Coordinates of N, CA and C in Angstrom, one line a residue:
M1 N 31.3 18.9 4.0 CA 30.1 19.3 4.5 C 29.5 18.2 5.5
T2 N 28.8 18.4 6.6 CA 28.4 17.5 7.5 C 26.8 17.4 7.4
T3 N 26.4 16.3 7.7 CA 24.9 16.1 7.8 C 24.3 16.1 9.1
K4 N 25.4 16.3 10.2 CA 25.0 16.3 11.6 C 24.2 17.7 11.8
R5 N 23.3 17.7 12.5 CA 22.4 18.9 13.0 C 23.2 19.5 14.3
T6 N 23.2 20.8 14.4 CA 23.6 21.3 15.7 C 22.4 21.6 16.5
T7 N 22.6 21.9 17.7 CA 21.7 22.2 18.7 C 21.0 23.3 18.1
L8 N 21.6 24.4 17.7 CA 21.1 25.5 17.2 C 20.2 25.2 16.1
G9 N 20.8 24.6 15.0 CA 19.9 24.3 13.9 C 18.8 23.6 14.1
S10 N 18.8 22.8 15.0 CA 17.6 21.8 15.5 C 16.5 23.0 16.1
E11 N 17.0 24.0 17.0 CA 16.0 24.9 17.5 C 15.4 25.8 16.6
V12 N 16.2 26.2 15.5 CA 15.7 27.0 14.4 C 14.6 26.4 13.6
E13 N 15.0 25.1 13.3 CA 14.1 24.3 12.5 C 12.7 24.1 13.4
E14 N 12.7 23.8 14.6 CA 11.6 23.8 15.5 C 10.9 24.8 15.5
A15 N 11.5 26.1 15.6 CA 10.9 27.5 15.5 C 10.1 27.7 14.4
L16 N 10.7 27.3 13.2 CA 10.2 27.6 11.9 C 9.0 26.7 11.7
G17 N 9.0 25.6 12.2 CA 7.9 24.7 12.2 C 6.7 25.2 12.9
E18 N 6.9 25.8 14.1 CA 5.9 26.4 14.9 C 5.3 27.6 14.2
V19 N 6.1 28.5 13.5 CA 5.5 29.6 12.8 C 4.7 29.0 11.6
L20 N 5.2 28.1 10.8 CA 4.3 27.5 9.9 C 2.9 26.9 10.3
G21 N 3.1 26.3 11.5 CA 1.8 25.7 12.2 C 0.9 26.9 12.4
H22 N 1.5 28.1 13.0 CA 0.6 29.2 13.4 C 0.1 29.9 12.2
V23 N 0.8 30.0 11.2 CA 0.4 30.5 9.7 C -0.9 29.9 9.4
R24 N -0.6 28.5 9.3 CA -1.7 27.6 8.8 C -2.9 27.5 9.8
G25 N -2.9 28.0 11.0 CA -4.0 28.0 11.9 C -4.0 26.7 12.6
E26 N -2.9 25.9 12.6 CA -2.8 24.7 13.4 C -2.6 24.9 14.9
I27 N -1.9 25.8 15.3 CA -1.6 26.2 16.5 C -1.6 27.8 16.9
D28 N -2.0 28.0 18.1 CA -1.8 29.3 18.7 C -0.5 29.6 19.2
L29 N 0.1 30.7 18.9 CA 1.2 31.2 19.6 C 1.0 32.4 20.3
P30 N 1.6 32.7 21.5 CA 1.6 34.0 22.3 C 2.1 35.2 21.4
C31 N 1.4 36.2 21.5 CA 1.9 37.3 20.8 C 2.1 38.5 21.8
R32 N 3.3 39.1 21.7 CA 3.6 40.4 22.4 C 4.3 41.3 21.8
I33 N 4.0 42.5 22.1 CA 4.7 43.7 21.3 C 5.8 44.0 22.3
V34 N 7.0 44.2 21.7 CA 8.2 44.4 22.6 C 8.7 45.8 22.2
D35 N 9.2 46.6 23.3 CA 9.6 47.7 23.1 C 8.9 48.9 22.2
D36 N 7.6 48.7 22.6 CA 6.7 49.7 21.9 C 6.4 50.8 22.7
Q37 N 6.8 51.8 22.4 CA 6.6 53.1 23.3 C 5.2 53.5 23.3
T38 N 4.4 53.1 22.3 CA 3.0 53.5 22.3 C 2.2 53.4 23.6
A39 N 2.5 52.4 24.3 CA 1.7 52.1 25.5 C 2.2 53.2 26.6
E40 N 3.4 53.4 26.8 CA 3.9 54.6 27.6 C 3.4 55.9 27.3
R41 N 3.3 56.2 26.0 CA 2.9 57.6 25.8 C 1.3 57.7 25.8
I42 N 0.5 56.6 25.7 CA -0.8 56.6 25.9 C -1.2 56.9 27.4
R43 N -0.3 56.1 28.1 CA -0.6 56.1 29.8 C -0.1 57.5 30.2
A44 N 1.0 58.2 29.7 CA 1.5 59.4 30.1 C 0.4 60.5 29.7
L45 N -0.3 60.1 28.5 CA -1.2 61.4 28.1 C -2.3 61.2 29.1
R46 N -2.9 60.1 29.5 CA -4.0 60.1 30.1 C -3.7 60.6 31.5
K47 N -2.5 60.2 32.1 CA -2.1 60.8 33.4 C -1.9 62.3 33.5
R48 N -1.4 62.9 32.3 CA -1.2 64.2 32.1 C -2.6 64.9 32.2
L49 N -3.6 64.4 31.6 CA -5.0 64.9 31.8 C -5.6 64.6 33.2
K50 N -5.0 63.7 33.8 CA -5.5 63.6 35.3 C -6.9 62.9 35.2
L51 N -7.0 61.7 34.4 CA -8.1 61.1 34.0 C -7.9 59.6 34.2
S52 N -8.9 59.0 35.0 CA -8.9 57.5 35.1 C -9.0 56.9 33.7
R53 N -8.7 55.6 33.5 CA -9.1 55.0 32.0 C -10.4 55.2 31.7
Q54 N -11.5 55.0 32.4 CA -12.7 55.1 32.2 C -13.3 56.4 31.8
K55 N -12.7 57.5 32.5 CA -13.1 58.9 32.2 C -12.4 59.2 30.9
F56 N -11.2 58.8 30.7 CA -10.6 59.3 29.6 C -11.3 58.6 28.3
A57 N -11.7 57.4 28.4 CA -12.3 56.7 27.3 C -13.7 57.3 27.2
D58 N -14.4 57.7 28.1 CA -15.8 58.3 28.1 C -15.7 59.8 27.5
R59 N -14.7 60.5 27.8 CA -14.5 61.8 27.3 C -14.2 61.8 25.8
F60 N -13.5 60.8 25.3 CA -13.0 61.1 24.0 C -13.5 60.1 23.2
G61 N -14.5 59.2 23.6 CA -15.2 58.2 22.7 C -14.6 57.1 22.4
L62 N -13.7 56.6 23.4 CA -12.8 55.3 23.1 C -13.4 54.3 23.9
D63 N -13.2 53.0 23.6 CA -13.4 51.9 24.4 C -12.5 51.6 25.6
A64 N -13.1 51.6 26.9 CA -12.2 51.6 27.9 C -11.2 50.3 28.0
R65 N -11.8 49.1 27.4 CA -10.9 47.9 27.5 C -9.9 48.2 26.4
A66 N -10.0 48.7 25.3 CA -9.2 48.8 24.3 C -8.0 49.8 24.7
L67 N -8.4 50.9 25.5 CA -7.6 51.7 26.0 C -6.6 51.0 27.1
Q68 N -7.2 50.1 27.9 CA -6.4 49.3 28.9 C -5.4 48.4 28.1
D69 N -5.8 47.7 27.0 CA -5.0 47.0 26.2 C -3.8 47.6 25.5
W70 N -4.1 48.8 25.2 CA -3.2 49.7 24.5 C -1.9 50.0 25.8
E71 N -2.5 50.5 26.8 CA -1.5 50.9 28.0 C -0.8 49.8 28.4
Q72 N -1.1 48.6 28.4 CA -0.7 47.4 28.9 C 0.3 46.7 27.7
G73 N 0.3 47.2 26.5 CA 0.9 46.8 25.5 C 0.3 45.5 24.9
R74 N -0.9 45.1 25.2 CA -1.4 43.9 24.6 C -1.9 44.1 23.4
R75 N -2.2 45.4 22.7 CA -2.7 45.6 21.4 C -2.1 46.9 21.2
V76 N -2.0 47.3 20.0 CA -1.6 48.7 19.5 C -2.9 49.4 18.7
P77 N -2.9 50.5 18.9 CA -4.1 51.1 18.3 C -3.8 51.4 16.9
D78 N -5.2 51.3 16.1 CA -5.0 51.2 14.8 C -4.7 52.6 14.3
R79 N -4.5 53.0 13.1 CA -4.1 54.1 12.5 C -5.0 55.4 12.8
S80 N -6.3 55.0 12.7 CA -7.2 56.2 13.1 C -7.3 56.6 14.7
A81 N -7.1 55.5 15.4 CA -6.9 55.7 17.0 C -5.7 56.5 17.2
R82 N -4.7 56.1 16.6 CA -3.6 56.9 16.7 C -3.5 58.3 16.3
V83 N -4.2 58.6 15.3 CA -4.5 60.0 14.8 C -5.4 60.5 16.0
L84 N -6.4 60.2 16.6 CA -7.2 60.7 17.5 C -6.3 60.9 18.8
L85 N -5.4 59.9 19.0 CA -4.7 60.2 20.3 C -3.7 61.3 20.2
T86 N -3.1 61.4 19.0 CA -2.3 62.7 18.6 C -3.1 64.0 18.9
V87 N -4.2 64.0 18.2 CA -5.2 65.2 18.5 C -5.4 65.5 19.9
I88 N -5.8 64.4 20.6 CA -6.1 64.6 22.0 C -4.8 65.2 22.8
D89 N -3.6 64.5 22.3 CA -2.5 65.0 23.0 C -2.2 66.6 22.8
R90 N -2.5 67.0 21.5 CA -2.1 68.4 21.2 C -3.3 69.4 21.7
E91 N -4.5 69.1 21.4 CA -5.8 69.7 21.4 C -6.8 69.0 22.1
P92 N -6.9 68.7 23.3 CA -7.9 67.9 23.8 C -9.1 68.5 23.8
E93 N -9.2 69.9 23.9 CA -10.4 70.5 24.0 C -11.1 70.5 22.7
A94 N -10.3 70.4 21.4 CA -11.0 70.5 20.0 C -11.5 69.0 19.9
V95 N -11.2 68.1 20.5 CA -11.8 66.8 20.5 C -13.1 66.8 21.3
E96 N -13.2 67.4 22.4 CA -14.2 67.4 23.1 C -15.4 68.4 22.6
R97 N -14.9 69.4 21.8 CA -15.9 70.3 21.1 C -16.4 69.5 20.1
A98 N -15.5 68.8 19.3 CA -16.1 68.2 18.1 C -17.1 66.9 18.5
L99 N -16.8 66.1 19.6 CA -17.7 65.2 20.2 C -19.1 65.9 20.8
A100 N -18.9 67.0 21.3 CA -20.2 67.5 21.8 C -21.3 68.0 20.5
S101 N -20.8 68.2 19.6 CA -21.6 68.7 18.4 C -22.8 67.6 18.1

């Protein structure tokens, strides 16, 4: 057995140190969602309805900034927003009727 560290081992050790520092609140790390198709589906839904972000947000009671973040993959909609987006995808008129009441 050797006590010499490999380059890979040192990189893993450094990365784990950064993760621990982040968990402890000592450092901020960038966060990105990778390969999340949610962003593409939301953008496609809005475009299919031929609405700008602002008009889509206004029509369905969403925050335009949150919608922008979802479409750009910076954030993921929470469960309730995903449910609402699913209903909008299938029955947008039902959501409009419900919100008009």
